[in-house]
PDB file of N, CA and C in Angstrom:
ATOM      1  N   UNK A   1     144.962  51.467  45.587  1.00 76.00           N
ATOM      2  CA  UNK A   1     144.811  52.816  45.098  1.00 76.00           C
ATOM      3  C   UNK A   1     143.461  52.924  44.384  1.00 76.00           C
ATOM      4  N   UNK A   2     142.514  53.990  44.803  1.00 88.00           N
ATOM      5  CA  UNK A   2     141.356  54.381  43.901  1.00 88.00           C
ATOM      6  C   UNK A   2     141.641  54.211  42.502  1.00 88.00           C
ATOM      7  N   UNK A   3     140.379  53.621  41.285  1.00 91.00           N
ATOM      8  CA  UNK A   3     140.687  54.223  40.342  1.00 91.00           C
ATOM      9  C   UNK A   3     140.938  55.555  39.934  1.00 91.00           C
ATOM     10  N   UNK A   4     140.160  56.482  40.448  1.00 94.00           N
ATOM     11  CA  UNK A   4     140.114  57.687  40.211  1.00 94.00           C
ATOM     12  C   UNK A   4     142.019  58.173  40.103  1.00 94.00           C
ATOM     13  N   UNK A   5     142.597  57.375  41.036  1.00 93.00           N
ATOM     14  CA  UNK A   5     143.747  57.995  40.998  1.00 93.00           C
ATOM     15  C   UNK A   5     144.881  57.565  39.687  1.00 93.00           C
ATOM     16  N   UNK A   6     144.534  56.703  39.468  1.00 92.00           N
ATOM     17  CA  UNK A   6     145.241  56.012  38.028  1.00 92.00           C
ATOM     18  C   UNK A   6     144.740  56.805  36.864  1.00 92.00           C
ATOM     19  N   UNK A   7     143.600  57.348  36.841  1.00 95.00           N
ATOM     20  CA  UNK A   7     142.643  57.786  35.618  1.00 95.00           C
ATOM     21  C   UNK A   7     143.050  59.612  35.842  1.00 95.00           C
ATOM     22  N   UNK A   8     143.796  59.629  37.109  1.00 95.00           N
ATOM     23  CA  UNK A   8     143.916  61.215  36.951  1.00 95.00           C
ATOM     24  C   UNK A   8     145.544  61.278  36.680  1.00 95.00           C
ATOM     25  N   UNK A   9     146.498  60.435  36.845  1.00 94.00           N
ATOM     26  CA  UNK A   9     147.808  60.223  36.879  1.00 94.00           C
ATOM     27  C   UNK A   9     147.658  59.660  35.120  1.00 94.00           C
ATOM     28  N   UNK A  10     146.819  59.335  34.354  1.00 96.00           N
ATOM     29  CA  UNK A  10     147.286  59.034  33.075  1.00 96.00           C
ATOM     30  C   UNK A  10     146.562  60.334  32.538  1.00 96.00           C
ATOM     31  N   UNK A  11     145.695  61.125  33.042  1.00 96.00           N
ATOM     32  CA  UNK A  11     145.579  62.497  32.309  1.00 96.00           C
ATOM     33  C   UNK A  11     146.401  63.726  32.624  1.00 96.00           C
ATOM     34  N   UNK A  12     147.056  63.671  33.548  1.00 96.00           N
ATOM     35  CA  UNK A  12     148.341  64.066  33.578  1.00 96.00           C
ATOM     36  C   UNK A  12     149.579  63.852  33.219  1.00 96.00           C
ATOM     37  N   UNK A  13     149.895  62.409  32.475  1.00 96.00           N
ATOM     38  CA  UNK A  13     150.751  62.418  31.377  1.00 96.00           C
ATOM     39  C   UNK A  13     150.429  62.607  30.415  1.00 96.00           C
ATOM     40  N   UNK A  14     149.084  62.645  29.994  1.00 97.00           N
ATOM     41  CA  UNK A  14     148.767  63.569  28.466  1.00 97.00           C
ATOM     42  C   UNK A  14     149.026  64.505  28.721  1.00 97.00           C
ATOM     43  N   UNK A  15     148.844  65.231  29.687  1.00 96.00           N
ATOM     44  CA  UNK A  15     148.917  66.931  29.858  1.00 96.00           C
ATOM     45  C   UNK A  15     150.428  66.767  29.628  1.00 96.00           C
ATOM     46  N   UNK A  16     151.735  66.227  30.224  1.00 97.00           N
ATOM     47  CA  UNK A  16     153.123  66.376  30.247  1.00 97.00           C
ATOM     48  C   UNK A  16     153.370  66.156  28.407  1.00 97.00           C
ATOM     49  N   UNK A  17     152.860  65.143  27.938  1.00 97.00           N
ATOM     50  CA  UNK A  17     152.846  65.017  26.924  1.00 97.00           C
ATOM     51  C   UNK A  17     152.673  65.923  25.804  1.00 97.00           C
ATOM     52  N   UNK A  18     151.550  66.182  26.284  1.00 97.00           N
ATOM     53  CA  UNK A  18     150.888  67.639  24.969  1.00 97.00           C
ATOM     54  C   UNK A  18     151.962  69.112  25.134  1.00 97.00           C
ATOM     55  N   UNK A  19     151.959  69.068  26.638  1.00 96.00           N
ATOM     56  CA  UNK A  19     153.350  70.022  26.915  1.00 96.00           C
ATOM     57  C   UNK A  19     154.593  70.088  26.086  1.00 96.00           C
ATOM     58  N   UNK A  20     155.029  69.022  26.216  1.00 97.00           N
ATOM     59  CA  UNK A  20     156.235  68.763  25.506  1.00 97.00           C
ATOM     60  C   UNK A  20     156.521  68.663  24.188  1.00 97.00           C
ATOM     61  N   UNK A  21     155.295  67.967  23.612  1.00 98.00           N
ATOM     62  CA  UNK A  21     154.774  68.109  21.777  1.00 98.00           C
ATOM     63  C   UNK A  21     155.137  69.634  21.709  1.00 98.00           C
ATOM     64  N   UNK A  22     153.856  70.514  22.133  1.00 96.00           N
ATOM     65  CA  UNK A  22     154.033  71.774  21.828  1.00 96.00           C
ATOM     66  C   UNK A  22     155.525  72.888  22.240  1.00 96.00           C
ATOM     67  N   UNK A  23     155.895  72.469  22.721  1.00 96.00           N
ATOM     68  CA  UNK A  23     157.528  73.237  23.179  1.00 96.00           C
ATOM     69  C   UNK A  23     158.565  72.541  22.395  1.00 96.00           C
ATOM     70  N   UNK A  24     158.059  71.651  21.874  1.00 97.00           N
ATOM     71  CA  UNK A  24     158.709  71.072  20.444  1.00 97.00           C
ATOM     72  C   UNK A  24     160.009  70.241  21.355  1.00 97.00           C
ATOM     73  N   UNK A  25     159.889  69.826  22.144  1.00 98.00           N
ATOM     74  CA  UNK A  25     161.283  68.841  22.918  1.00 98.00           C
ATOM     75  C   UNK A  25     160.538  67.421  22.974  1.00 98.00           C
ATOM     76  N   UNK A  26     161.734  66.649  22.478  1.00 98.00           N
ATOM     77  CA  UNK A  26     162.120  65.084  22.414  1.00 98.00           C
ATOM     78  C   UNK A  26     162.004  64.951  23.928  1.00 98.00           C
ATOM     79  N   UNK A  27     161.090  63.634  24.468  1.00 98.00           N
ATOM     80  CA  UNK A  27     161.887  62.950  25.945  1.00 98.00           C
ATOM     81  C   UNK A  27     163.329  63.466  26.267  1.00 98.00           C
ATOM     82  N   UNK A  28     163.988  63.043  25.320  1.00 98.00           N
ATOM     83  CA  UNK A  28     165.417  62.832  25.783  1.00 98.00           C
ATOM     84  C   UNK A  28     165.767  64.643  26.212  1.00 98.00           C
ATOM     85  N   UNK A  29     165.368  66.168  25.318  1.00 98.00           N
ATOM     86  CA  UNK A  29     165.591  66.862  25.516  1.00 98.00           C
ATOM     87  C   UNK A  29     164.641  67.454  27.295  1.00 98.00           C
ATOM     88  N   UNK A  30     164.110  67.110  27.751  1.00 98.00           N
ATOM     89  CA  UNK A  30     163.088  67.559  28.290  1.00 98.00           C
ATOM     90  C   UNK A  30     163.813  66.719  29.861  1.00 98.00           C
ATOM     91  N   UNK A  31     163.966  65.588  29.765  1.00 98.00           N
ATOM     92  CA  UNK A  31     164.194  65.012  30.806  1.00 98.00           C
ATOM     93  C   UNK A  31     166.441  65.819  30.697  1.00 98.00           C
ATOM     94  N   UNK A  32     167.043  66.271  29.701  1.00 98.00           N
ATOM     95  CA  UNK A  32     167.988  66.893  30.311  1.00 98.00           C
ATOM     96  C   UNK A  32     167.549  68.383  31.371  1.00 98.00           C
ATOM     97  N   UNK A  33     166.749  69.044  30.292  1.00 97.00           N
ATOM     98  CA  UNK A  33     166.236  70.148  31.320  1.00 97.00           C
ATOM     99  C   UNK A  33     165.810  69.770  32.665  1.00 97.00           C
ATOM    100  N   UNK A  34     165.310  68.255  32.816  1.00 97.00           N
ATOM    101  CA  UNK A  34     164.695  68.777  34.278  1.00 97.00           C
ATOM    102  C   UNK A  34     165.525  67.519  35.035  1.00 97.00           C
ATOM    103  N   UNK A  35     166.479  67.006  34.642  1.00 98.00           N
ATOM    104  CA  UNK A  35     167.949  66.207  35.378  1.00 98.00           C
ATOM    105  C   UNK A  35     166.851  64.546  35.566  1.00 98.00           C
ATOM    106  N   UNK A  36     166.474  64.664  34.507  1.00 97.00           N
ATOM    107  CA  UNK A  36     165.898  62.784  34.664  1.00 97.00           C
ATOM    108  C   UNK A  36     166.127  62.368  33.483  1.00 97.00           C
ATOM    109  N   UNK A  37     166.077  60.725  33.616  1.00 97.00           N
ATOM    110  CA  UNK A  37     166.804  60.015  31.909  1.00 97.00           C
ATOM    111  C   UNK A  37     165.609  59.889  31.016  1.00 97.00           C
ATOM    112  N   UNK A  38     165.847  59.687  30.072  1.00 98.00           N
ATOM    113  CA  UNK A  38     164.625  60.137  29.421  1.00 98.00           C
ATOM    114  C   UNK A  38     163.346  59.084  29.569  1.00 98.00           C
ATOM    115  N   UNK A  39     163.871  57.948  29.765  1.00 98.00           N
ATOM    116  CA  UNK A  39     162.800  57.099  30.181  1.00 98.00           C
ATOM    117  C   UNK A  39     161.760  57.364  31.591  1.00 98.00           C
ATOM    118  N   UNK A  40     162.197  57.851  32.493  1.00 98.00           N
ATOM    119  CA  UNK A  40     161.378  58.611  33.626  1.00 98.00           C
ATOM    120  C   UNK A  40     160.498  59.246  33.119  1.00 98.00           C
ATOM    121  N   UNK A  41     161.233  60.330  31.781  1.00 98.00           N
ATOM    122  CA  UNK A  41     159.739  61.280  31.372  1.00 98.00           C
ATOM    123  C   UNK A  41     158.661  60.473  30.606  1.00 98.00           C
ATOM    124  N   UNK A  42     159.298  58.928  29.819  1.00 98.00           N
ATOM    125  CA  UNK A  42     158.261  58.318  29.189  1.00 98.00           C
ATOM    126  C   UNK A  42     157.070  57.645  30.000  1.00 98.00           C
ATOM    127  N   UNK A  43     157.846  57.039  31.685  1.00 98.00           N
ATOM    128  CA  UNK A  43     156.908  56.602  32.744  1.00 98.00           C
ATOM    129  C   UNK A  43     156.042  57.609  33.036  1.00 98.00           C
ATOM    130  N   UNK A  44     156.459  59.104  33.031  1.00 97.00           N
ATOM    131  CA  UNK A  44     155.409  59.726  33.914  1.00 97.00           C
ATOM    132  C   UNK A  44     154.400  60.173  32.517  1.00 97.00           C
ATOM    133  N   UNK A  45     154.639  60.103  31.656  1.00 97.00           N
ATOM    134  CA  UNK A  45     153.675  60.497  30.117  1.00 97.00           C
ATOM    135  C   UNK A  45     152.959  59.246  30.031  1.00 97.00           C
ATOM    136  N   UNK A  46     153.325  57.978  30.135  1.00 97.00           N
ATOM    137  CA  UNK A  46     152.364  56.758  30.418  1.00 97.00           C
ATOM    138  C   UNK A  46     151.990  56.358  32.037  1.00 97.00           C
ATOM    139  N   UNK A  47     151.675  57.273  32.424  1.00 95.00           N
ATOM    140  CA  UNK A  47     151.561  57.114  33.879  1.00 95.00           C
ATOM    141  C   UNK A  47     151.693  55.732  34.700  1.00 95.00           C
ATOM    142  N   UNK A  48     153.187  55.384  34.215  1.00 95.00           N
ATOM    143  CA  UNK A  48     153.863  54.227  35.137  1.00 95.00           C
ATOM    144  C   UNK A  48     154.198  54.417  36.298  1.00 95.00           C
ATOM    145  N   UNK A  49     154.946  55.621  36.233  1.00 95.00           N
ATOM    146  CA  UNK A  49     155.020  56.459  37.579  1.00 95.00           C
ATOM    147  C   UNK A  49     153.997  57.600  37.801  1.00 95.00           C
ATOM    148  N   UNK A  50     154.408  58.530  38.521  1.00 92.00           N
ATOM    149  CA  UNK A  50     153.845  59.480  39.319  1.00 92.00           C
ATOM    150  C   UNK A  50     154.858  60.468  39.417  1.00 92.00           C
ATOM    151  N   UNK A  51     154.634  61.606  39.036  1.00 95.00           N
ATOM    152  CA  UNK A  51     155.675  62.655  39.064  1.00 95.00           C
ATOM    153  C   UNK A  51     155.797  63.339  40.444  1.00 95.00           C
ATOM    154  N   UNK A  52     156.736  63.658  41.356  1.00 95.00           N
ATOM    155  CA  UNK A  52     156.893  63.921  42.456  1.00 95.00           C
ATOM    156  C   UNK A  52     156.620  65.653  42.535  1.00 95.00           C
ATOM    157  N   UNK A  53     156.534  66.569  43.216  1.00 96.00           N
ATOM    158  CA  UNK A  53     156.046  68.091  43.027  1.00 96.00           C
ATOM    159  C   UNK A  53     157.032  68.596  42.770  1.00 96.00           C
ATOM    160  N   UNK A  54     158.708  68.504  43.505  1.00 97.00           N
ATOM    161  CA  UNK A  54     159.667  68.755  42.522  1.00 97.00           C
ATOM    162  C   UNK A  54     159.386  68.804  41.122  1.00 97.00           C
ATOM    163  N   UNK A  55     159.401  67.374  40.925  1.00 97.00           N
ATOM    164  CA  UNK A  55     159.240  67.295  39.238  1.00 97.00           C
ATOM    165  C   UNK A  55     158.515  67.558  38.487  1.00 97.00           C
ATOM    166  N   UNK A  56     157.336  67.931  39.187  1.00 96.00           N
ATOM    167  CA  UNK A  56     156.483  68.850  38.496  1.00 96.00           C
ATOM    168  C   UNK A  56     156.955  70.267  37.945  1.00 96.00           C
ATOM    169  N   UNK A  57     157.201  71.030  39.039  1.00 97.00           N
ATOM    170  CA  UNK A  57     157.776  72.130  39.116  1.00 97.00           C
ATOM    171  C   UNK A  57     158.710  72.628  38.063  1.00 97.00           C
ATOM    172  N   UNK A  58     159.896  71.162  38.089  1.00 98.00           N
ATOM    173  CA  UNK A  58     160.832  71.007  37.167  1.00 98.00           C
ATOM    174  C   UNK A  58     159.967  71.128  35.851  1.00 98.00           C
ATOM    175  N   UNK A  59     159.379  70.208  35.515  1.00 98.00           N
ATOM    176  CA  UNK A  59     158.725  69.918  33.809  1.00 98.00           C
ATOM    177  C   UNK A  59     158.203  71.042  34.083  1.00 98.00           C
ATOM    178  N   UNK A  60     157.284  72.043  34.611  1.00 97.00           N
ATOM    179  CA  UNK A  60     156.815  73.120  34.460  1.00 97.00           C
ATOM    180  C   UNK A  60     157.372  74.393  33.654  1.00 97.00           C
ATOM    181  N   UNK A  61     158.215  74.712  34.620  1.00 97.00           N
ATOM    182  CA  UNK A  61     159.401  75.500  33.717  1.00 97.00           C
ATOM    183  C   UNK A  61     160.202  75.436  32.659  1.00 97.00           C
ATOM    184  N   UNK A  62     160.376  73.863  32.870  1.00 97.00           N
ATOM    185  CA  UNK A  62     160.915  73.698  30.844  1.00 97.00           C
ATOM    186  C   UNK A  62     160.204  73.625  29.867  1.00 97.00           C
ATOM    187  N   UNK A  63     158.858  73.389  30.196  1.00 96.00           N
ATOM    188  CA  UNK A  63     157.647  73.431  29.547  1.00 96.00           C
ATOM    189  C   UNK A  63     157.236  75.151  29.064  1.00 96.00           C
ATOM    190  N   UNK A  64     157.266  76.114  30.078  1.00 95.00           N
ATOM    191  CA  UNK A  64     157.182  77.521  30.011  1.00 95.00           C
ATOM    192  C   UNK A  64     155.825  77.438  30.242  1.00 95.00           C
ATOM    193  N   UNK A  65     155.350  76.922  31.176  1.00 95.00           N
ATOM    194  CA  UNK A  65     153.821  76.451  31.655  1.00 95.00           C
ATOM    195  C   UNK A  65     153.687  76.688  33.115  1.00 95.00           C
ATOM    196  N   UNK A  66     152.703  77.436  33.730  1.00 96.00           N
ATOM    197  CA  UNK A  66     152.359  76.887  35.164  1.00 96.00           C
ATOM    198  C   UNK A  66     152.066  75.327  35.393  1.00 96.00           C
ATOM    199  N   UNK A  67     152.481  75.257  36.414  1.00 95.00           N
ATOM    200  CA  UNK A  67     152.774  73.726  37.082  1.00 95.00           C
ATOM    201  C   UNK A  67     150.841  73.351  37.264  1.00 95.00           C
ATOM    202  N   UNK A  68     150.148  74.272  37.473  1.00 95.00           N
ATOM    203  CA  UNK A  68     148.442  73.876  37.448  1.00 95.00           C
ATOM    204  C   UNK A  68     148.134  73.765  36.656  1.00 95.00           C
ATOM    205  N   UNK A  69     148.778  74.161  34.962  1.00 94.00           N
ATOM    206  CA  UNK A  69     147.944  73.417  33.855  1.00 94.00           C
ATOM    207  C   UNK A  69     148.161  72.171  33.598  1.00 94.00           C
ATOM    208  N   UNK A  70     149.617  71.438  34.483  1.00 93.00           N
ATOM    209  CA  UNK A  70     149.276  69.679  34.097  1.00 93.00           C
ATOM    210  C   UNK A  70     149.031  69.634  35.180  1.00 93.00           C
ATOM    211  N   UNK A  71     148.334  69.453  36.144  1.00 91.00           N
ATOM    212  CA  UNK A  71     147.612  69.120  37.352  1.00 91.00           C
ATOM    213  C   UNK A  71     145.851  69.229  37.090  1.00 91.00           C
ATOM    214  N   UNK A  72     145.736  70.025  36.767  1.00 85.00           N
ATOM    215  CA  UNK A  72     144.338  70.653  36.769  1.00 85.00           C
ATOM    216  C   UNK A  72     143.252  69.431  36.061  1.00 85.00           C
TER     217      UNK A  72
END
């Protein structure tokens, strides 16, 4: 995998991150809204994983965010 792609997948868990700070939800609350355990949301905020576009979509809306401001 490019670096580029690791370096854009961990600025997109800041973005999920800063999301979630500001909407004031815990992992644990955030991953009930979008049906994952809360450790999934900690992989994709430390970009262990990779969030799938579903799950984007998902964190989007519980976020109260377009899905292009954590992409972008």
């Amino acid at each position: 995998m490019p670096d580029w792609v690791a370096a854009r997948s961990r600025e997109i868990g800041e973005r999920l991150r800063a999301g979630r700070r500001n909407a004031g939800l815990t992992q644990v609350q955030l991953g009930e809204r979008v049906g994952r355990d809360h450790r999934t949301i900690h992989r994709w905020e430390y970009a262990e994983r990779i969030p799938n576009l579903v799950d984007l979509l998902l964190i989007a809306d519980a976020l109260g965010v377009p899905a292009a401001d954590l992409v972008r």
